[in-house]
CSV table of C-alpha atoms in Angstrom, one decimal:
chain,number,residue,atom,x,y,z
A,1,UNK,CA,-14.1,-19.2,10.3
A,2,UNK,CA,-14.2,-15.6,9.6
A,3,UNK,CA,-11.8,-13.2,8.4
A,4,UNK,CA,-10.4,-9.7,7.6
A,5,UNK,CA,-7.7,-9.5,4.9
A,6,UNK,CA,-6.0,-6.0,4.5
A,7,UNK,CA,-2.5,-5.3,3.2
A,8,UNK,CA,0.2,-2.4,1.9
A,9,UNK,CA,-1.2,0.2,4.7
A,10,UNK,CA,2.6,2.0,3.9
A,11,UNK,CA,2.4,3.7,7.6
A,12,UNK,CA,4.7,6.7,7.2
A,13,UNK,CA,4.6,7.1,3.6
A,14,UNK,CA,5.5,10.5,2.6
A,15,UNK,CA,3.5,11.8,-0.7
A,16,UNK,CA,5.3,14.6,-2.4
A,17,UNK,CA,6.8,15.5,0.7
A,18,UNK,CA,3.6,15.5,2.9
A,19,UNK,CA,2.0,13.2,5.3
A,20,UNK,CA,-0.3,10.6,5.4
A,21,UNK,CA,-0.8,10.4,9.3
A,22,UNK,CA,-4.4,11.4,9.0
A,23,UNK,CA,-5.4,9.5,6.5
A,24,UNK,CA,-3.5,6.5,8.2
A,25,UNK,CA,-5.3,7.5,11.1
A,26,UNK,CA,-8.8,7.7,10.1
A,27,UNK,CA,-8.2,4.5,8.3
A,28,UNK,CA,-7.2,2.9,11.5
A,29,UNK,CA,-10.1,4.0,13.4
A,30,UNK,CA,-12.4,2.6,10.4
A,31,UNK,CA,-10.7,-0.5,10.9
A,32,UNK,CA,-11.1,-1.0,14.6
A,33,UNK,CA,-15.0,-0.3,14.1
A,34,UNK,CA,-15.3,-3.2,11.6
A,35,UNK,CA,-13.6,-5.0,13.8
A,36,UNK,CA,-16.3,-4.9,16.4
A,37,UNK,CA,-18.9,-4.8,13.9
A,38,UNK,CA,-17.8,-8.2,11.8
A,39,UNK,CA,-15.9,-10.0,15.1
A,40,UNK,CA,-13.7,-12.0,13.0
A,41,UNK,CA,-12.0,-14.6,14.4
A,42,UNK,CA,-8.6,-13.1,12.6
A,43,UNK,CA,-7.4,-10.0,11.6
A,44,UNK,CA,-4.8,-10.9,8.5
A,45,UNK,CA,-2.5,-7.8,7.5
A,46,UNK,CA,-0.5,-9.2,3.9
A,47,UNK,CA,2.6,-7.1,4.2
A,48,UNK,CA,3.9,-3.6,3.4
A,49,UNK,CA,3.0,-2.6,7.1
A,50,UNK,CA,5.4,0.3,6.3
A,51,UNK,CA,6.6,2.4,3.5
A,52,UNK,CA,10.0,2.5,4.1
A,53,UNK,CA,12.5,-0.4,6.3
A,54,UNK,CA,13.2,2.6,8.6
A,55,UNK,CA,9.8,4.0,9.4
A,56,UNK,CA,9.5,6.7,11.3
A,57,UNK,CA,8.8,6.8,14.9
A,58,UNK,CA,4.8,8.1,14.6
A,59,UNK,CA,4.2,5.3,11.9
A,60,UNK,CA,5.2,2.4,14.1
A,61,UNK,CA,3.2,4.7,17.4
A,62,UNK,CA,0.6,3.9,14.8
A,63,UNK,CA,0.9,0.3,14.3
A,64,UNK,CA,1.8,-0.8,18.3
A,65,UNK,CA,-1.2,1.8,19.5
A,66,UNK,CA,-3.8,-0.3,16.7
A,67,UNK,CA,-2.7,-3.3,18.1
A,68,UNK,CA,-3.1,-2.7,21.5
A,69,UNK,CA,-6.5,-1.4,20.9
A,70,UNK,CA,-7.1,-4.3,19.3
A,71,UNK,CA,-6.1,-6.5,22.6
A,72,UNK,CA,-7.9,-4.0,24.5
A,73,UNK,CA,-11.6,-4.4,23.0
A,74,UNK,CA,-11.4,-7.7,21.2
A,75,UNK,CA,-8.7,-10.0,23.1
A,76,UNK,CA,-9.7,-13.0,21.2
A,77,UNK,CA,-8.9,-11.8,18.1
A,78,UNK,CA,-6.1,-13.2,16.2
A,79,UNK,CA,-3.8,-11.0,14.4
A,80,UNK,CA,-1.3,-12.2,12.0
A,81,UNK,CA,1.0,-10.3,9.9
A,82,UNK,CA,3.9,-11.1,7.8
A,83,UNK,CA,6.6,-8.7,6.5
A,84,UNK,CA,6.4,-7.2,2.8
A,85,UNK,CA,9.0,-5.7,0.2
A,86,UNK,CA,8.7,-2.7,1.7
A,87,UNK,CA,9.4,-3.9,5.2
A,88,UNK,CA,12.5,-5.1,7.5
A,89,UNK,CA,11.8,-8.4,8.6
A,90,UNK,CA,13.9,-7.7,11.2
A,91,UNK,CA,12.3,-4.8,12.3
A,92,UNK,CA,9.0,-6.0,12.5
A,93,UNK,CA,9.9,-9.3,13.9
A,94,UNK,CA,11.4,-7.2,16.7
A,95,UNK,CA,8.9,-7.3,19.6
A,96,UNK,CA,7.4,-10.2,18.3
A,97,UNK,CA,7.7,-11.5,22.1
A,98,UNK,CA,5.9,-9.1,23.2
A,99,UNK,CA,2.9,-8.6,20.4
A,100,UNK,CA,2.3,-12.6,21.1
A,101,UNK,CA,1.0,-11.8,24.6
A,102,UNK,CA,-1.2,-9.8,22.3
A,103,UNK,CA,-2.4,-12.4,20.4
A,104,UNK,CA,-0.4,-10.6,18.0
A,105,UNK,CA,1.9,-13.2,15.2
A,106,UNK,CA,4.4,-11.3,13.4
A,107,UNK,CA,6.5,-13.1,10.6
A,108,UNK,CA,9.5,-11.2,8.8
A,109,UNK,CA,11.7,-13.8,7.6
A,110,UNK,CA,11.8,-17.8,6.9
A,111,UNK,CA,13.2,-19.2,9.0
A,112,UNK,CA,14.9,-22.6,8.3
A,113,UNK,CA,15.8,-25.8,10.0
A,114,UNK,CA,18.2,-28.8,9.2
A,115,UNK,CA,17.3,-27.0,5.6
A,116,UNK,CA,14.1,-27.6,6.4
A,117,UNK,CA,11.4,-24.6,6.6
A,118,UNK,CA,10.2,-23.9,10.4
A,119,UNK,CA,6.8,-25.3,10.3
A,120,UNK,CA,5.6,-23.8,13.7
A,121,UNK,CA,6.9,-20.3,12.9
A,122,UNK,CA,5.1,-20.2,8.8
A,123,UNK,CA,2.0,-22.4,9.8
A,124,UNK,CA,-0.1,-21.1,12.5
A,125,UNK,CA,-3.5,-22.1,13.8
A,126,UNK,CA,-6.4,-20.0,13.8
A,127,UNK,CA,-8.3,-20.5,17.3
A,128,UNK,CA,-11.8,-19.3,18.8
A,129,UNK,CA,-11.0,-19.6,22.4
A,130,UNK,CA,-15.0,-20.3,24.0
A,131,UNK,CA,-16.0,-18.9,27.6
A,132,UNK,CA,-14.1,-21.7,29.6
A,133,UNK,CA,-10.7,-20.7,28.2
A,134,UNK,CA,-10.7,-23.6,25.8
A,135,UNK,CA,-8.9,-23.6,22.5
A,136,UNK,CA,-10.9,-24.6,19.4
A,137,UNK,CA,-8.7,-24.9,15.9
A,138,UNK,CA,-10.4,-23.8,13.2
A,139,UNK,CA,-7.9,-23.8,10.4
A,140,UNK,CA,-4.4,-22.9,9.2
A,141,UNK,CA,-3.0,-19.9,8.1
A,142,UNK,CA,0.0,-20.5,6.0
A,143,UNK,CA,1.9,-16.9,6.4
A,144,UNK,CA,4.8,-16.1,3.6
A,145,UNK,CA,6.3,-13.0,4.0
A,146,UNK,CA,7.9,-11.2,0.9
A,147,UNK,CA,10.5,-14.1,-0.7
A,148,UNK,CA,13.9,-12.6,-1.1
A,149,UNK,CA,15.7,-14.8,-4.0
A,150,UNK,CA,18.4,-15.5,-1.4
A,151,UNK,CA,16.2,-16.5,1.5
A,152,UNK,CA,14.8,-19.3,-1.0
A,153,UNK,CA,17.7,-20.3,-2.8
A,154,UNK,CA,20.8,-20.5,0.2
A,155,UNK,CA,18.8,-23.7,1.9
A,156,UNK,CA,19.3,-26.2,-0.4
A,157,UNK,CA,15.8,-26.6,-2.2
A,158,UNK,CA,16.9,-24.9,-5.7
A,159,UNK,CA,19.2,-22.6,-6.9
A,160,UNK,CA,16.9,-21.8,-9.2
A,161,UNK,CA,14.4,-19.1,-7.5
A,162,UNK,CA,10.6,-20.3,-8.7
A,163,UNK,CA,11.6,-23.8,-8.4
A,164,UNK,CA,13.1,-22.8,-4.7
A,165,UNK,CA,10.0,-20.6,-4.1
A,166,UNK,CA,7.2,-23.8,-5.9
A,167,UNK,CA,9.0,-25.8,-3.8
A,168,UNK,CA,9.0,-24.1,-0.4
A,169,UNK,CA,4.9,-24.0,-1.1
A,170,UNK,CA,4.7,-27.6,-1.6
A,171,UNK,CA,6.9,-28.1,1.6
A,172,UNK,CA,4.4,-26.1,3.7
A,173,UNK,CA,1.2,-27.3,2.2
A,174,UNK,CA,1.8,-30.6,2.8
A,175,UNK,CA,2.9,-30.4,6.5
A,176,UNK,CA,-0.9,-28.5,6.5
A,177,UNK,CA,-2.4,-31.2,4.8
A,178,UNK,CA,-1.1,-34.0,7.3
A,179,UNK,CA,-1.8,-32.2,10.0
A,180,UNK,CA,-5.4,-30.4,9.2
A,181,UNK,CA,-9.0,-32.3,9.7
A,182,UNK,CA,-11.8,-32.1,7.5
A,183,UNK,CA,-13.7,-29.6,9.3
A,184,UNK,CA,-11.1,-27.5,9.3
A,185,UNK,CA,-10.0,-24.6,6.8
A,186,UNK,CA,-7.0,-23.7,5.2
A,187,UNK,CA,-5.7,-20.0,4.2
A,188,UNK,CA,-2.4,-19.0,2.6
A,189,UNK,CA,-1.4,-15.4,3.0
A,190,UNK,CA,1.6,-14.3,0.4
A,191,UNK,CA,2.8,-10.9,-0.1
A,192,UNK,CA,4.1,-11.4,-3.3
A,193,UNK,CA,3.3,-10.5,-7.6
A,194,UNK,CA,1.2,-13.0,-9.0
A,195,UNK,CA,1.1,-13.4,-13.2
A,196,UNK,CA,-2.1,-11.8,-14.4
A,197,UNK,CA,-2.1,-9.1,-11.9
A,198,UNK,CA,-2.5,-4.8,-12.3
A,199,UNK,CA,-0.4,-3.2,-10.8
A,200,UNK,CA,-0.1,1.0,-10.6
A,201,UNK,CA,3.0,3.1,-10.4
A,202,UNK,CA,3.2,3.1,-6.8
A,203,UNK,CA,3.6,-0.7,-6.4
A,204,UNK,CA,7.8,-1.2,-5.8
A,205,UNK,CA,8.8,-3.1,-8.6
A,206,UNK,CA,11.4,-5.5,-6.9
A,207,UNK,CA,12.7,-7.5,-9.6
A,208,UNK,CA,15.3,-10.4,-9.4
A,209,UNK,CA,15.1,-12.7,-12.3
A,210,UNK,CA,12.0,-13.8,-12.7
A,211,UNK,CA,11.0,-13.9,-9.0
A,212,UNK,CA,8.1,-11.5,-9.5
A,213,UNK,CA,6.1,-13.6,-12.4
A,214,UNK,CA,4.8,-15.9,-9.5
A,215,UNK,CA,2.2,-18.7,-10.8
A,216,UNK,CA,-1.6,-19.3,-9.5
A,217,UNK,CA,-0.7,-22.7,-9.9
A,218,UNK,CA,1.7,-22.7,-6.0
A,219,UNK,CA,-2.1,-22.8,-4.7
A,220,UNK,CA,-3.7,-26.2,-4.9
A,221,UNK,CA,-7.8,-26.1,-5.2
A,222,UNK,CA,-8.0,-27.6,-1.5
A,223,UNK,CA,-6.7,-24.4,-0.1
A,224,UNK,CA,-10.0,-22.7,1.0
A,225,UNK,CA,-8.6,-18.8,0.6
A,226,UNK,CA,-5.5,-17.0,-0.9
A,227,UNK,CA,-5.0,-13.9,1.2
A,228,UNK,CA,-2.6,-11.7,-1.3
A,229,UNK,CA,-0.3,-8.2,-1.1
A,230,UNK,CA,2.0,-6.2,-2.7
A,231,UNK,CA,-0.6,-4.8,-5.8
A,232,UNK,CA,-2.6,-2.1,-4.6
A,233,UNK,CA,-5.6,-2.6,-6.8
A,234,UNK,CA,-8.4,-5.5,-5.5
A,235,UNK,CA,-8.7,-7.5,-7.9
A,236,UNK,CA,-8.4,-11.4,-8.3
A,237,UNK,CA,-6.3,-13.6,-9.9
A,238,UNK,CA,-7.2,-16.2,-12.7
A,239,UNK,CA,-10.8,-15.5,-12.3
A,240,UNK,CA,-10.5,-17.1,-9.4
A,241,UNK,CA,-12.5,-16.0,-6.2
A,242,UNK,CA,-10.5,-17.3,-4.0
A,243,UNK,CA,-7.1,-15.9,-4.8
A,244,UNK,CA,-7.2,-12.2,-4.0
A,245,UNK,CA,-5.5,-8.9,-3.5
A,246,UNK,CA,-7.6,-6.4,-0.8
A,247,UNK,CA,-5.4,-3.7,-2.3
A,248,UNK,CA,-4.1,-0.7,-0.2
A,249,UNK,CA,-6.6,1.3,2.2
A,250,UNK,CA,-5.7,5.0,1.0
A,251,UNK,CA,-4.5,6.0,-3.2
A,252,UNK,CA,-1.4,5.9,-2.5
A,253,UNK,CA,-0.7,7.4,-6.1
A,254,UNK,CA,-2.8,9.7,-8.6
A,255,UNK,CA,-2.7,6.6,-10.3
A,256,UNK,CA,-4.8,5.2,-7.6
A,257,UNK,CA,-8.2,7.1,-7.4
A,258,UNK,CA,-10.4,6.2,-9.5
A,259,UNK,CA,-11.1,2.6,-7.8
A,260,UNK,CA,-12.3,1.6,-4.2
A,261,UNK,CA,-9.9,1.1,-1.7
A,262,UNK,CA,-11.4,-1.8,0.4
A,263,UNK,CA,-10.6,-4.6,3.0
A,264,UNK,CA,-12.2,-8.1,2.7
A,265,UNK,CA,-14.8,-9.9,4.7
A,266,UNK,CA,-14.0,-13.6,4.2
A,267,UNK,CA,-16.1,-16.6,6.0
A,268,UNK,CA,-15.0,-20.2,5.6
A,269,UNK,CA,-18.2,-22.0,6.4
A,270,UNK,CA,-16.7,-25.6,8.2
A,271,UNK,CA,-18.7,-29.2,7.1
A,272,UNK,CA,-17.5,-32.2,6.9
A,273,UNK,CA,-18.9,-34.0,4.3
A,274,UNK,CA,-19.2,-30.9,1.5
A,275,UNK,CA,-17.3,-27.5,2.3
A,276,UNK,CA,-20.1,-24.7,1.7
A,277,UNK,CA,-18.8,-22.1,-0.8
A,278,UNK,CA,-16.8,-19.1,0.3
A,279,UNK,CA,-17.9,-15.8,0.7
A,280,UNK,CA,-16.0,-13.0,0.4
A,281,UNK,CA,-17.5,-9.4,1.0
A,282,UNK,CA,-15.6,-6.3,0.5
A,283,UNK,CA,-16.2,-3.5,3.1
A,284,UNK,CA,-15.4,-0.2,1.3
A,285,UNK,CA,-13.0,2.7,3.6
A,286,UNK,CA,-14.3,5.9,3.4
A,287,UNK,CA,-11.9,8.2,1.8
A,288,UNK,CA,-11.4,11.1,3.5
A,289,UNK,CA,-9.0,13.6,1.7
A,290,UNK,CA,-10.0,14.0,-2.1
A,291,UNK,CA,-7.8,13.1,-4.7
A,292,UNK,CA,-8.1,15.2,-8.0
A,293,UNK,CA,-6.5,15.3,-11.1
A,294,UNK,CA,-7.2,17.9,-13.9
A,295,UNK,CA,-5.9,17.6,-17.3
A,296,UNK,CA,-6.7,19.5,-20.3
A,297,UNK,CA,-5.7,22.2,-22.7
A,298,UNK,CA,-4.8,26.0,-20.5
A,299,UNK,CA,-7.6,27.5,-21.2
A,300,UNK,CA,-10.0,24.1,-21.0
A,301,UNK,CA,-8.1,23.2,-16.9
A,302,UNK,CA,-9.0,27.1,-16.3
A,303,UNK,CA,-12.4,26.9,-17.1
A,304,UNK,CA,-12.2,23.4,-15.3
A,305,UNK,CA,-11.3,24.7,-12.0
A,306,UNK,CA,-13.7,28.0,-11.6
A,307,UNK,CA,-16.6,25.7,-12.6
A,308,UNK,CA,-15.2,23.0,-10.0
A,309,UNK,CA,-17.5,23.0,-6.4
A,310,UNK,CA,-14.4,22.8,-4.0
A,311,UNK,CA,-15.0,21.7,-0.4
A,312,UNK,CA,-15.8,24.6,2.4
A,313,UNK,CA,-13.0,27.3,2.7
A,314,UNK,CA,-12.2,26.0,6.6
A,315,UNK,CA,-10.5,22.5,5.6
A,316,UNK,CA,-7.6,22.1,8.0
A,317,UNK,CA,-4.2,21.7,6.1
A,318,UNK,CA,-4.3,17.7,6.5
A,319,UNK,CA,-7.3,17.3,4.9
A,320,UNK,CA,-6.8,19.4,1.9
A,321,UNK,CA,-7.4,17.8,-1.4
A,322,UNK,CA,-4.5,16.3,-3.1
A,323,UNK,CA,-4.2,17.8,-6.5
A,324,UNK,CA,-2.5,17.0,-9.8
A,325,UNK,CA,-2.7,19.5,-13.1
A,326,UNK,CA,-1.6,18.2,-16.6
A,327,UNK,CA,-1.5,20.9,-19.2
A,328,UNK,CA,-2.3,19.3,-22.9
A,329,UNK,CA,0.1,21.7,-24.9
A,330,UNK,CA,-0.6,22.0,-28.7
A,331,UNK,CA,3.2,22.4,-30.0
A,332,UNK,CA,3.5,26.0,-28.5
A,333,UNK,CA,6.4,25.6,-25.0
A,334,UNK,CA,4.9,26.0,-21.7
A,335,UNK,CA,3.9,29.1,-19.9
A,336,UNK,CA,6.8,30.6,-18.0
A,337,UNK,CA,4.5,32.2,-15.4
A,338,UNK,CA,2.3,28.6,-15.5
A,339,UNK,CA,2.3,27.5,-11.8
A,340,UNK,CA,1.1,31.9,-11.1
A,341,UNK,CA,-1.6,31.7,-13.9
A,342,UNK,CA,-3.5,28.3,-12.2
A,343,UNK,CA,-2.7,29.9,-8.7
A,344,UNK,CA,-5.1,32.2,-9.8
A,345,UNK,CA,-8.0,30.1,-10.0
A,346,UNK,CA,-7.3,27.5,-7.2
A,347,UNK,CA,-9.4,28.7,-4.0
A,348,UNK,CA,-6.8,29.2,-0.9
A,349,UNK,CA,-6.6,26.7,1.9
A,350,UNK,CA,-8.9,23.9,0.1
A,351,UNK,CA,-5.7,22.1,-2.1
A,352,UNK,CA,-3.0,21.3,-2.3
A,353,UNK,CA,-1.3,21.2,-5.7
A,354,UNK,CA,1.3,18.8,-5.7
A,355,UNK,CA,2.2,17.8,-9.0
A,356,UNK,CA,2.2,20.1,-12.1
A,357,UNK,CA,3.4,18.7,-15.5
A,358,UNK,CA,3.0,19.2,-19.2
A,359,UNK,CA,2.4,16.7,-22.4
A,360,UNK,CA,1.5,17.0,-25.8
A,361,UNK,CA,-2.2,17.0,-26.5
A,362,UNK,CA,-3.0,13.7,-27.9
A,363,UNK,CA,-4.6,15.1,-31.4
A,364,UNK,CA,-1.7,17.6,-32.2
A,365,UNK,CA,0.9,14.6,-31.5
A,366,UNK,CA,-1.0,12.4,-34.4
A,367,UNK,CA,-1.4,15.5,-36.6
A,368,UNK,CA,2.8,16.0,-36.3
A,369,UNK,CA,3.7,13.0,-36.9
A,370,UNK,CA,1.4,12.7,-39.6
A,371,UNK,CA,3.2,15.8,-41.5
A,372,UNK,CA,6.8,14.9,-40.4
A,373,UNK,CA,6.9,17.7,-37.8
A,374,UNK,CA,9.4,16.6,-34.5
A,375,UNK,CA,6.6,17.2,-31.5
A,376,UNK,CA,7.5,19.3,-28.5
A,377,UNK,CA,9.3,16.5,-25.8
A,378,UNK,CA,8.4,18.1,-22.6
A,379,UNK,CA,9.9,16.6,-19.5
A,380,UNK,CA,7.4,16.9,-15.9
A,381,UNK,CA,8.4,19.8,-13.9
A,382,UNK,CA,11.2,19.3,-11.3
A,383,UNK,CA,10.5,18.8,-8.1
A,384,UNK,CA,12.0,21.1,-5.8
A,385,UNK,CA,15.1,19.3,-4.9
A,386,UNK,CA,15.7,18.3,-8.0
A,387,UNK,CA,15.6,21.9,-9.6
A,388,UNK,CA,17.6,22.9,-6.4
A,389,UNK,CA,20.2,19.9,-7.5
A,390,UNK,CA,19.9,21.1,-11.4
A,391,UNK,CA,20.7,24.9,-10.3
A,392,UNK,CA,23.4,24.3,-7.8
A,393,UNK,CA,24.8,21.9,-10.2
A,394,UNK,CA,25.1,25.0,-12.8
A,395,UNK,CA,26.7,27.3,-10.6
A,396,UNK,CA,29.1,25.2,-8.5
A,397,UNK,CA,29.5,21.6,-9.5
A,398,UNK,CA,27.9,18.2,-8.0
A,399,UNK,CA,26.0,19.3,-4.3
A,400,UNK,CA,27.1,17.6,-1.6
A,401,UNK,CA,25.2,15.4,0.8
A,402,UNK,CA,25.7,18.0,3.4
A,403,UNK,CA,23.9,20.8,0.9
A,404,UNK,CA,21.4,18.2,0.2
A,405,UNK,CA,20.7,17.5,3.5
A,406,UNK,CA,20.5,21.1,4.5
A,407,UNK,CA,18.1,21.9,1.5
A,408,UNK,CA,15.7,19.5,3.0
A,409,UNK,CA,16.1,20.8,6.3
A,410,UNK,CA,15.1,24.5,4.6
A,411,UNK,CA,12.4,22.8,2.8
A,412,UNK,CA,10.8,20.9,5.9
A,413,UNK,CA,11.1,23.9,7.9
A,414,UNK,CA,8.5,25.9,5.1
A,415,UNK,CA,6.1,23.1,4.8
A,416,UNK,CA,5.9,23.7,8.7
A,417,UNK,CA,5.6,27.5,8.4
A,418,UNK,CA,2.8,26.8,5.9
A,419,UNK,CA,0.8,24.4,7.3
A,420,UNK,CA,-1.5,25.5,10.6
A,421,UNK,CA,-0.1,25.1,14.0
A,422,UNK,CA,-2.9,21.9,14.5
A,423,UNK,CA,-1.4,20.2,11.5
A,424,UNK,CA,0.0,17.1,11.6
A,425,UNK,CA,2.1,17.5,8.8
């Protein structure tokens, strides 16, 4: 049995105000050619699908045109999703009908019966249909979308939300475990925060009780692959090879570029006497808009960026670098004129600078405190709706949504102006 496990695509996500469409897009494409390259028998997506529970419309054009591509040029192929924390059940579960002509299983939400878990709806079967239309099973795919604490806990299996949660594993694994051959493999795919696991400042940190601070122990030794998502860093859990995160396909932070971004090749070899050992292989996604981040003293960042080979001067808008700045200040405030003195030596039409903010360099902050002295606290730089908020809020009182809304409106309308007529921003 082979597989493809990706997760947290965030389709629609908005960074600093601009779009990800291309990058979404080029990833997308990538995809589709490792599709035909590896012909797995399933494609598994682990949640986060979208950034927000109200996409907008060109993220979910994205996500229907994939799939149908995907029906198009590989019709056997088996796609199974679930819903993340970032997601609307609902929503996604919406034309659920319709994707399953697709070959196309979408689960949002547990469902329960007789407080019971549906079986047929969380544990599908993974098939390799031959020539003469017939149906071979070749495992299970146990799919758990993001656990809600009162999704768990209203069904009678625990008030308590990791008992509730343990609980609704064991339920599921052992209807799999009655119901599976030995020939056959078993995958669980979770989107969910496992102990022991990185995360980076772009992972939503949904926290009710202790429902985050799930155990590796929910996933018995039998259970052949553990298809995680939710952290956007690869990495696996307990040192085990089997228990995994893919991480996200594009940085989806600054926090987030200096590690691959990657989907994983998984084959479950089938025996019946002694179960060959797994393979996983990741398959690296070209990055294509760079993701840079400066930091230094002024005159250090300045000398930084003349010396810096940028890409060739006729970069369309969308696949300008993404650029953060961090000026290391030694006690002295801020530049007023900072943002004009580093427009200087940025080259026009190659990046975009995103994110400027200021800290205290790291040596004068140990030699303050070492002679008493109170260091400089520097807060980021505002973003432009919040210094519109802090400015309005000066002169006339709390904004209204209405002024709010029409400051975005004013803002959208600029980023438009700016951007080439080609753009998809």
């Amino acid at each position: 049995m082979r597989l493809i496990h990706t997760s947290d695509w965030h389709l629609g996500q908005r960074f600093y105000h601009h779009s990800r469409e291309f990058e979404h897009a080029q990833f997308l494409d990538w995809l589709h050619q490792q599709l035909a390259t590896q012909q797995p028998d399933a494609l598994l997506i682990a949640g986060d699908i979208f950034d927000t529970v109200n996409p907008p419309i060109s993220a979910q054009r994205q996500l229907y045109e994939f799939l149908a591509c995907c029906y198009r040029d590989f019709p056997a192929l088996q796609i199974i999703m679930i819903a993340g924390n970032h997601d609307s059940g609902s929503r996604i579960e919406l034309p659920a009908p319709l994707l399953s002509a697709m070959n196309v299983q979408v689960i949002g939400r547990v469902q329960w019966q007789d407080e019971q878990p549906d079986f047929e709806q969380l544990i599908v079967p993974i098939q390799r249909v031959d020539d003469a239309g017939h149906a071979q099973v070749l495992g299970w795919c146990v799919a758990l979308p993001y656990l809600r604490a009162a999704e768990v806990t209203a069904n009678g299996l625990s008030p308590d939300v990791n008992i509730a949660i343990a609980t609704l594993h064991e339920q599921l694994l052992a209807q799999v475990a009655a119901q599976k051959t030995p020939e056959q493999g078993v995958v669980l795919m979770s989107h969910a925060h496992l102990s022991g696991g990185e995360m980076s400042d772009s992972v939503r940190n949904v926290v009710i009780g202790t429902l985050e601070a799930q155990s590796v122990s929910l996933y018995p030794e039998w259970v052949d692959y553990v298809a995680l998502g939710h952290l956007h860093k690869p990495q696996k859990i307990g040192g085990q090879e089997r228990v995994r995160y893919c991480g996200s396909p594009i940085p989806l932070s600054f926090s987030e570029r200096n590690y691959p971004h990657q989907v994983l090749l998984v084959d479950i070899a089938a025996d019946l006497v002694v179960r060959q050992p797994l393979q996983v292989t990741p398959l690296l996604i070209p990055r294509v808009v760079p993701m840079l981040q400066f930091k230094d003293t002024l005159p250090n960042l300045i000398q930084q960026l003349q010396a810096y080979v940028w890409p060739a001067a006729d970069v369309p808008f969308h696949q300008q670098a993404w650029l953060e700045i961090c000026v290391q200040l030694q006690g002295e405030p801020p530049p007023v004129n900072l943002r004009q003195i580093l427009d200087k030596y940025l080259p026009e039409g190659q990046a975009r600078l995103l994110r400027l903010r200021c800290e205290q360099h790291p040596d004068f902050k140990i030699e303050a405190d070492a002679s008493g002295a109170n260091p400089v606290n520097l807060q980021e730089l505002p973003e432009p709706k919040q210094l519109f908020e802090q400015l309005w809020q000066q002169q006339y009182g709390q904004p209204s949504a209405q002024v709010l809304a029409d400051f975005e409106l004013l803002l959208q309308e600029l980023q438009e102006q700016q951007a080439p007529a080609n753009s998809s921003e």
